[in-house]
Tab-separated table of C-alpha atoms in Angstrom:
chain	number	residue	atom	x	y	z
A	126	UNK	CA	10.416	-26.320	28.438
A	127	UNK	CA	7.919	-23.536	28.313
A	128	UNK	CA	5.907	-23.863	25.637
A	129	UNK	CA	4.521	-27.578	25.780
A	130	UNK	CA	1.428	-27.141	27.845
A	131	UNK	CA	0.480	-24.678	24.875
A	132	UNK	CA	1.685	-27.488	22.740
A	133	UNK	CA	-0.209	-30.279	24.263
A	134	UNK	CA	-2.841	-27.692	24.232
A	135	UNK	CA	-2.788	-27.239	20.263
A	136	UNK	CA	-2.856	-30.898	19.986
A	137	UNK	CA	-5.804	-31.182	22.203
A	138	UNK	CA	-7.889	-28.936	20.327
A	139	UNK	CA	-6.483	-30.193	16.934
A	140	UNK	CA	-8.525	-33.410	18.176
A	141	UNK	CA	-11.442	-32.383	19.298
A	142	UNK	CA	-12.322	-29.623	16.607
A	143	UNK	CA	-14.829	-32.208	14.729
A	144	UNK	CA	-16.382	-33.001	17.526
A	145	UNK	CA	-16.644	-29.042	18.504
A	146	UNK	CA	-17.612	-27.900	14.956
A	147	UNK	CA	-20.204	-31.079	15.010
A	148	UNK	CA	-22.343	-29.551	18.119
A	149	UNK	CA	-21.518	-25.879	16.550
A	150	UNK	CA	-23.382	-26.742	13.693
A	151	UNK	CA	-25.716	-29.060	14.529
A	152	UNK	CA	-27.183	-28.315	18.024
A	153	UNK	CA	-26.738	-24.510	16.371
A	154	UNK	CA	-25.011	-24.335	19.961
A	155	UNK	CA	-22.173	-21.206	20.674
A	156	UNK	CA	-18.309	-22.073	19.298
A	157	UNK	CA	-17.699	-21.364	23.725
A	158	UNK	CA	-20.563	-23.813	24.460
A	159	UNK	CA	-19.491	-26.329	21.999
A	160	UNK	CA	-16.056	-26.270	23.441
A	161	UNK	CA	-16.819	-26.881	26.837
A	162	UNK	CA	-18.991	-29.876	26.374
A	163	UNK	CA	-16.680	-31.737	24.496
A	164	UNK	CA	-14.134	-30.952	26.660
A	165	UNK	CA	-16.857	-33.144	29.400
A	166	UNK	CA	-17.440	-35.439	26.823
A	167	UNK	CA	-13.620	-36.482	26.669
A	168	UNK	CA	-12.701	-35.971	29.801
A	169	UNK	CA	-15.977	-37.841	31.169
A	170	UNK	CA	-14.915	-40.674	28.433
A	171	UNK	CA	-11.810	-41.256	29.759
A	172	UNK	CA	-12.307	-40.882	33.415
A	173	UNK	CA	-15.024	-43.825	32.604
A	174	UNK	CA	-12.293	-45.359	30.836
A	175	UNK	CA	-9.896	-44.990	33.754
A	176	UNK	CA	-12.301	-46.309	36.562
A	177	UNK	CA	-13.270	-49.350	34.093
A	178	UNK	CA	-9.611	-50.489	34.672
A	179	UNK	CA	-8.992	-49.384	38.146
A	180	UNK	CA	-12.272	-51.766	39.026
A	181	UNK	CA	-10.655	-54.454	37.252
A	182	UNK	CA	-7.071	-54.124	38.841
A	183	UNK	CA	-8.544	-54.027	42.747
A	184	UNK	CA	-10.647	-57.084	41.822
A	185	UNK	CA	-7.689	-59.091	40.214
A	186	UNK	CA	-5.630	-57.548	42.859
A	187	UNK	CA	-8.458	-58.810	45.814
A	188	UNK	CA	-7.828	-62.409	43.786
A	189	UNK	CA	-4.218	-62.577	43.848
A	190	UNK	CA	-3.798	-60.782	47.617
A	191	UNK	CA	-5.854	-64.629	47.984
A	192	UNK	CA	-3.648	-67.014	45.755
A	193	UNK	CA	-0.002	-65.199	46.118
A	194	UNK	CA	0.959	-66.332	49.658
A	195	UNK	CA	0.097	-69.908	48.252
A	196	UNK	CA	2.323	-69.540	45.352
A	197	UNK	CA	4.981	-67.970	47.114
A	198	UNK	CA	5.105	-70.669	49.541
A	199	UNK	CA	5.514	-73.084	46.590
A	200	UNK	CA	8.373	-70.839	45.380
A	201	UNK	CA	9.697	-70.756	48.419
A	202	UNK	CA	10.084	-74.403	49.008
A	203	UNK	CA	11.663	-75.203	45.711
A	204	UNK	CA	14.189	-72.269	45.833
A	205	UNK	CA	15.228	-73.732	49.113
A	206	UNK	CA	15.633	-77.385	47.866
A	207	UNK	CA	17.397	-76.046	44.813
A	208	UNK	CA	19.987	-73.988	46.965
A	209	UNK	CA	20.501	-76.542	49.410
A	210	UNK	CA	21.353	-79.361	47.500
A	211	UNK	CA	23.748	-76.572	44.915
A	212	UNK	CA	24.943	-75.717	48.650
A	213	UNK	CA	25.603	-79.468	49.372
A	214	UNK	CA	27.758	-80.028	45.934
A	215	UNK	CA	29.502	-76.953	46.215
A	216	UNK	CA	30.695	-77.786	49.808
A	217	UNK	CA	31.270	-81.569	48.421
A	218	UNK	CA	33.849	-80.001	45.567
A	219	UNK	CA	35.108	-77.221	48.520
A	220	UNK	CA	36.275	-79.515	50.714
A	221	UNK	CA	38.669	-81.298	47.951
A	222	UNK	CA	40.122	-78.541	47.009
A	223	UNK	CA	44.083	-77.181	48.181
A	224	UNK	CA	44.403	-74.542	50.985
A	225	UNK	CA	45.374	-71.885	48.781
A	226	UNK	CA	42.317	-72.683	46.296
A	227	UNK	CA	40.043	-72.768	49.087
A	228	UNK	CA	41.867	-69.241	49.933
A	229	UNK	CA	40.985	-67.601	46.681
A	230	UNK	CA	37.709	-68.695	46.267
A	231	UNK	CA	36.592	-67.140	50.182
A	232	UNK	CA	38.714	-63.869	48.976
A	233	UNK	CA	36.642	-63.893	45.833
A	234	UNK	CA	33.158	-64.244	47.273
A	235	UNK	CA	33.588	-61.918	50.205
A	236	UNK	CA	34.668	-58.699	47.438
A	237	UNK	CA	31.696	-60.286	45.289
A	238	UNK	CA	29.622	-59.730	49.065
A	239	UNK	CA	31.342	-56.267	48.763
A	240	UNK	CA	30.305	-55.340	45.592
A	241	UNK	CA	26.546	-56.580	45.881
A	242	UNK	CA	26.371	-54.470	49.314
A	243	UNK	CA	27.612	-51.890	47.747
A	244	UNK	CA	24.920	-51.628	44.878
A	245	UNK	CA	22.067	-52.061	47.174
A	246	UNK	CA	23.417	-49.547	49.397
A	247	UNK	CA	23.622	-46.692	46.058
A	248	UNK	CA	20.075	-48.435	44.778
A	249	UNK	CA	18.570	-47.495	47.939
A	250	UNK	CA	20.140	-44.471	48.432
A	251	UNK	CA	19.317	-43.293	44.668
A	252	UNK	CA	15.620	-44.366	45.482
A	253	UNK	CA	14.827	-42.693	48.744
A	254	UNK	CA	16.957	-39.764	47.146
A	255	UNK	CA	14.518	-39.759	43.795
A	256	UNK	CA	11.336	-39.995	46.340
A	257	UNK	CA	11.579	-35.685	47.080
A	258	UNK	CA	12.087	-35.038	43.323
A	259	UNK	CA	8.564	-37.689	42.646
A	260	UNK	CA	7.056	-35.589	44.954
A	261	UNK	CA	7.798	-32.114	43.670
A	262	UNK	CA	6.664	-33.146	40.410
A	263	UNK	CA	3.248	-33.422	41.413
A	264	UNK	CA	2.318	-29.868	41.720
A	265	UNK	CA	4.174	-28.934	38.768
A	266	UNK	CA	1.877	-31.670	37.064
A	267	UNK	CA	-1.486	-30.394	38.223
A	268	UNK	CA	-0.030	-26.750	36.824
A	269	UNK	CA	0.861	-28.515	33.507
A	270	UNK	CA	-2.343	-30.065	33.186
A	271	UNK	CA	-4.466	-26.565	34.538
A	272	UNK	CA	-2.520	-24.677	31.512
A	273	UNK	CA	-3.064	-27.328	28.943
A	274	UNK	CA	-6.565	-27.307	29.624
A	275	UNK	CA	-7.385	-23.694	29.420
A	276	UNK	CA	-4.826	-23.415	26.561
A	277	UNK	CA	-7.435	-26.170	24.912
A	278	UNK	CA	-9.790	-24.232	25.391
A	279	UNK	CA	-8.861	-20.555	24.188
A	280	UNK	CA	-7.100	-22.550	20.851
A	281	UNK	CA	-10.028	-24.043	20.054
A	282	UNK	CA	-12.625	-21.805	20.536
A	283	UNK	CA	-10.225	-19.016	18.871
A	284	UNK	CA	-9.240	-21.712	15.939
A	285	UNK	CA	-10.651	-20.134	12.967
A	286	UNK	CA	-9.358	-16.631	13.701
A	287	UNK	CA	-6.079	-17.980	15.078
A	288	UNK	CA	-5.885	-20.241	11.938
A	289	UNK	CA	-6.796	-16.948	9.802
A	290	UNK	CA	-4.165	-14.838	11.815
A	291	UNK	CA	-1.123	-17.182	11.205
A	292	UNK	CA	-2.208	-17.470	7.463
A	293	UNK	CA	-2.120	-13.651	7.230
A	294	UNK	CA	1.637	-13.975	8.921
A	295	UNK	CA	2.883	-16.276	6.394
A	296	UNK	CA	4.020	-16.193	2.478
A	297	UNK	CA	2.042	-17.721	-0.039
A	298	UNK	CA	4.668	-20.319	-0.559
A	299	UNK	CA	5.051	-21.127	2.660
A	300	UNK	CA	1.314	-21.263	3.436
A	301	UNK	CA	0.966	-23.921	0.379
A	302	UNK	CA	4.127	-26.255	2.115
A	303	UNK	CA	2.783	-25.745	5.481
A	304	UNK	CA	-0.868	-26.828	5.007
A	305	UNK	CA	0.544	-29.836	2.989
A	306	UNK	CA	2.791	-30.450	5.460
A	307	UNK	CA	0.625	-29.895	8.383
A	308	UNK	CA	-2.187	-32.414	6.471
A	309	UNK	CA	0.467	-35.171	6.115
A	310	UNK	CA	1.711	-34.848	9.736
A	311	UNK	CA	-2.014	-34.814	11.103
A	312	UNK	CA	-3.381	-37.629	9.204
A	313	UNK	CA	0.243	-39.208	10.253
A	314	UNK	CA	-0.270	-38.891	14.016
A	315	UNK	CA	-3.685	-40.166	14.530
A	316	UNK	CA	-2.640	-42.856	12.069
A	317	UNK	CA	0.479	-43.758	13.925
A	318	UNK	CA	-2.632	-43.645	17.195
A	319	UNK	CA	-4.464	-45.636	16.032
A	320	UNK	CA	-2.059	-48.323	14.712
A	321	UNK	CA	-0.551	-48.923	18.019
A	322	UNK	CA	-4.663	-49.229	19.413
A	323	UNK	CA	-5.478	-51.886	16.938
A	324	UNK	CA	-2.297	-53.484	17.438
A	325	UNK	CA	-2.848	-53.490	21.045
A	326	UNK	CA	-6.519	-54.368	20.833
A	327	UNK	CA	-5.322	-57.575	18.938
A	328	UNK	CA	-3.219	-58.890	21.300
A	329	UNK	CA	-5.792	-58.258	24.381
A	330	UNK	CA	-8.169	-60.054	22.166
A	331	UNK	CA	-5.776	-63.009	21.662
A	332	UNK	CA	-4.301	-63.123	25.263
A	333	UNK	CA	-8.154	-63.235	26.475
A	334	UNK	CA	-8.873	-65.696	24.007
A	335	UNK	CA	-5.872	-67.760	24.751
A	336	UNK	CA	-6.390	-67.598	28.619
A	337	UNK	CA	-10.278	-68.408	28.605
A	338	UNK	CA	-9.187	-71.484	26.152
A	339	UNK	CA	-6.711	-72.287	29.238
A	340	UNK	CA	-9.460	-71.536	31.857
A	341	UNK	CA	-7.398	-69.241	33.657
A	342	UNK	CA	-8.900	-66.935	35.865
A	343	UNK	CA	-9.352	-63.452	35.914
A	344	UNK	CA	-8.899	-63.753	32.008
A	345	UNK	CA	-10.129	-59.840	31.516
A	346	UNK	CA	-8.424	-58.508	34.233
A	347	UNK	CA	-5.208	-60.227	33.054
A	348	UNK	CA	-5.457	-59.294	28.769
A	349	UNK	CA	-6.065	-55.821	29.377
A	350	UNK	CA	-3.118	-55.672	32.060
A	351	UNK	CA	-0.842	-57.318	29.383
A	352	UNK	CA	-2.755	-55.398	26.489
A	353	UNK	CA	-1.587	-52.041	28.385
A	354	UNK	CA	2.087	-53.276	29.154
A	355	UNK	CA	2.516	-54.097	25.103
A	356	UNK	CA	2.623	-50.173	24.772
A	357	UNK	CA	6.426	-50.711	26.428
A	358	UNK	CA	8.787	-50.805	23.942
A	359	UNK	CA	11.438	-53.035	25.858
A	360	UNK	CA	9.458	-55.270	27.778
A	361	UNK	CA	6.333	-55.642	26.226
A	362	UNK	CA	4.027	-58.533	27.129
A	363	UNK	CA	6.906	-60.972	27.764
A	364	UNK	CA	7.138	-58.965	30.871
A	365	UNK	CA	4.224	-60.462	32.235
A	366	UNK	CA	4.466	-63.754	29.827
A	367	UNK	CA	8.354	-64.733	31.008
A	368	UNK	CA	8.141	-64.706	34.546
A	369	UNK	CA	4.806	-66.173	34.576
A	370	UNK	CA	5.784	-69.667	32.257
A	371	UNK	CA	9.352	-70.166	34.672
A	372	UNK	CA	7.015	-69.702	37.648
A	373	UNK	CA	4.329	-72.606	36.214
A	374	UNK	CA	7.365	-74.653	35.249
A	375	UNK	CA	8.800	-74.303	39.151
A	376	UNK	CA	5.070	-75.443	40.450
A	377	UNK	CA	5.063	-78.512	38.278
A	378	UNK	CA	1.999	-77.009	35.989
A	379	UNK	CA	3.702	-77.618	32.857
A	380	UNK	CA	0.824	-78.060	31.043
A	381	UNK	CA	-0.127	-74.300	31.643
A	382	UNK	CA	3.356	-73.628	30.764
A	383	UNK	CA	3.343	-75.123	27.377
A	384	UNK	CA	0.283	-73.667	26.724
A	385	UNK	CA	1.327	-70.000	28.055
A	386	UNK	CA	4.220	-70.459	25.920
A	387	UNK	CA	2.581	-71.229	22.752
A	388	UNK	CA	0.080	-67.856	23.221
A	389	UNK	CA	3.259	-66.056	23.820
A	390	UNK	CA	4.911	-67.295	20.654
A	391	UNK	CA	1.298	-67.086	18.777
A	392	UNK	CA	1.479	-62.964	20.560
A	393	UNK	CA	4.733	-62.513	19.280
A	394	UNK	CA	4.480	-63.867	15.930
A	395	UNK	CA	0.978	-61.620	15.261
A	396	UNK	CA	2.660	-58.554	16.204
A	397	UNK	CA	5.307	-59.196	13.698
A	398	UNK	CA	2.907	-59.482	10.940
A	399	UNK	CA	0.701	-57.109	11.454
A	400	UNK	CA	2.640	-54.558	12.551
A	401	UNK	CA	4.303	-53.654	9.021
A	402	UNK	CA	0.546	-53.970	7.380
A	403	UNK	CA	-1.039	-51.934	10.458
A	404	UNK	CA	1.571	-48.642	10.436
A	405	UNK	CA	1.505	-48.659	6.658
A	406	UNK	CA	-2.286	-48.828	6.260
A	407	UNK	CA	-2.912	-46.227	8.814
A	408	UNK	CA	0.073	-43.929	7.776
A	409	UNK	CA	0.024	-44.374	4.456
A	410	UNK	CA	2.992	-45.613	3.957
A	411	UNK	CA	4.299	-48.687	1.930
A	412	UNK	CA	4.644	-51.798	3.727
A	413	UNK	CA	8.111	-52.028	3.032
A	414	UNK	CA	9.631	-48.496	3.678
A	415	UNK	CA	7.765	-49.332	6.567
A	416	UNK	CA	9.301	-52.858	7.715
A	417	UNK	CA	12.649	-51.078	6.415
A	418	UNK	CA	12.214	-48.061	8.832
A	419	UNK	CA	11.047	-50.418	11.586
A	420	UNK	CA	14.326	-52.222	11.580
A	421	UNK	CA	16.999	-49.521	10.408
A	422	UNK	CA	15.219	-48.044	13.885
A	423	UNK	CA	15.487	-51.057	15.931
A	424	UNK	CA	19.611	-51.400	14.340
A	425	UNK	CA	20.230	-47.980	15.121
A	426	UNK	CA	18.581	-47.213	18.547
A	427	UNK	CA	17.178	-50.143	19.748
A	428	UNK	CA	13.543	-51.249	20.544
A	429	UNK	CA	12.612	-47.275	21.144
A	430	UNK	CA	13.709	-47.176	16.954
A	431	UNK	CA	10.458	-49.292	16.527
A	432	UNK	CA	8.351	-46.076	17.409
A	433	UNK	CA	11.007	-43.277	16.066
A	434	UNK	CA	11.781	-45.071	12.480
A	435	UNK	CA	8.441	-45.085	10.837
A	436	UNK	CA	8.254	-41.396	12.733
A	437	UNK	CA	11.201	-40.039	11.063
A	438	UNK	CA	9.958	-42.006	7.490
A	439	UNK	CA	6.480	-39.883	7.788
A	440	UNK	CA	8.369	-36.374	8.503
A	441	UNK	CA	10.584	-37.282	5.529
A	442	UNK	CA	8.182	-38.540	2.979
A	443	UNK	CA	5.765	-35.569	3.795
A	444	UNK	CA	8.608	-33.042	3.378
A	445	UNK	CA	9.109	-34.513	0.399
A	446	UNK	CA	5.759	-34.497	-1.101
A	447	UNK	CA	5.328	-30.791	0.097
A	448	UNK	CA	8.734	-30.358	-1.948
A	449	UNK	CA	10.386	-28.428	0.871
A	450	UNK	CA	13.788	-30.426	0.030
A	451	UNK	CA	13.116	-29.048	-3.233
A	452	UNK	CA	12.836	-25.483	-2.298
A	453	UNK	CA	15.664	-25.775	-0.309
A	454	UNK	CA	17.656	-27.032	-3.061
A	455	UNK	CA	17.087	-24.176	-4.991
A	456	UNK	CA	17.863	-21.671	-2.532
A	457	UNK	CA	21.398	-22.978	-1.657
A	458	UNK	CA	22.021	-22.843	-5.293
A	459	UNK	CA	20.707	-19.164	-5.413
A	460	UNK	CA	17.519	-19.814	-7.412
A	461	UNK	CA	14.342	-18.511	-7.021
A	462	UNK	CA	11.844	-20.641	-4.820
């Protein structure tokens, strides 16, 4: 709770130091210097990045502000159709039915009315009570990010001295576990990165593929939207696949809808291949500790277990290697580490 701006700070500088020891040594520019424009550089990159996909969301956004009302319309009608002639069985098998039946089944809906009125009433109140607490936690963002900035920047232009200093601090042994450790862990984490990149750079590829093959427009604007939504664990792009398929189905497209289904299947099926291969190759770990981790995860905590298995394999497997179970072994049995 206090210390993770300095955290996300460390981790900051932990990824930029090639590209600050790069321009250190060779523009021959100052470690202060070197710091500060790669600092630009990243932040530049990814404000780019950011306005890339905020152009793309108002134009798809322009698009469907145009085709919505249309659709809804369509929506509309059939829900209304639908409900009216459930209405007109319903009332057909009502009316046949005994007094007291008839009784019950009013009882019954009104405490379902109840019940639904209810929950809206604590959903709304929860929201509009949540709203002060969404807006307090903007400043207190802006300080986070401030602190994790400057802490980026004192880390890494201090990072040889500060590296020196907590080598100083430490045993021998512990300095010889920790770097291995530390290694293992770093190559780990950008690994782990850049797995779930590729993996979602796939399925954008496919999904923009798949919709240009279906000549549907705003192709780009919809892959990368679905692309970014596969980084949810529990919705993923069926979120955006799902809803989309019953609604062509409803309009009478079905031949969008079969083929929206088949990319979705195609989607799914990729990611369940690859994703094994991907984490293991990046991780460096074996494909299957890693397809065993992904699903003791999955068993034990859910979809979120598809991100914290092969996690909790890595910080195992480099303890191991380091041979810090070993050294703990030995000093709960009173022998010398």
């Amino acid at each position: 709770k206090i210390t993770y701006p300095f955290l996300i700070g460390l981790i900051i500088a932990l990824a930029i130091n090639p590209l600050v020891n790069l321009f250190e040594n060779k523009t021959k520019m100052p470690r202060v210097l070197a710091v500060f424009v790669a600092l630009i550089i990243i932040f530049a990159i990814f404000a780019g990045l950011i306005t890339l996909l905020v152009v793309e969301i108002v134009t798809g956004a322009t698009y469907l502000a145009k085709v919505i009302p249309e659709h809804l319309n369509t929506l509309i009608k059939f829900l209304e159709d639908y409900f009216t002639d459930l209405y007109n069985q319903l009332t057909s098998v009502f009316n046949k039915l005994n007094p007291g039946q008839k009784d019950t089944i009013i009882t019954n809906i009104q405490n379902i009315g109840k019940r639904v009125g209810s929950t809206v009433g604590n959903f709304i109140q929860g929201f509009f009570g949540s709203i002060p607490n969404v807006i307090s936690w903007i400043p207190n963002a802006a300080t986070v990010l401030i602190f994790s900035l400057l802490a980026t920047f004192f880390i890494s232009k201090d990072w040889y001295r500060l590296k020196a200093m907590g080598g100083r601090l430490l045993p021998q042994k512990a300095r010889t576990s920790g770097k291995t450790v530390f290694v293992d862990l770093k190559k780990a984490l950008f690994g782990f990165i850049r797995a779930q990149l590729t993996l979602i750079s796939i399925t954008t590829v496919i999904i923009l593929v798949g919709l240009l093959i279906l000549r549907v427009d705003y192709a780009i604007t919809i892959a990368l939207l679905t692309g970014l939504v596969d980084i949810i664990p529990y919705l993923g792009t069926g979120a955006v696949f799902v809803p989309w398929i019953v609604y062509e189905v409803i309009s009478g497209d079905v031949g969008l809808a079969i083929g929206l289904g088949v990319l979705y299947i195609i989607v799914l099926v990729q990611r369940q291949i690859m994703e094994p291969k991907i984490l293991s190759s990046n991780i460096g770990l074996d494909p299957l500790a890693t397809l065993i981790a992904l699903f003791v995860g999955f068993k034990l905590i859910g979809f979120l277990g598809l991100i914290v298995g092969p996690v909790t394999l890595v910080i195992i497997s480099t303890l191991y290697r380091a041979n810090v179970f070993h050294d703990l072994w030995k000093f709960i049995v009173g022998k010398e580490a």
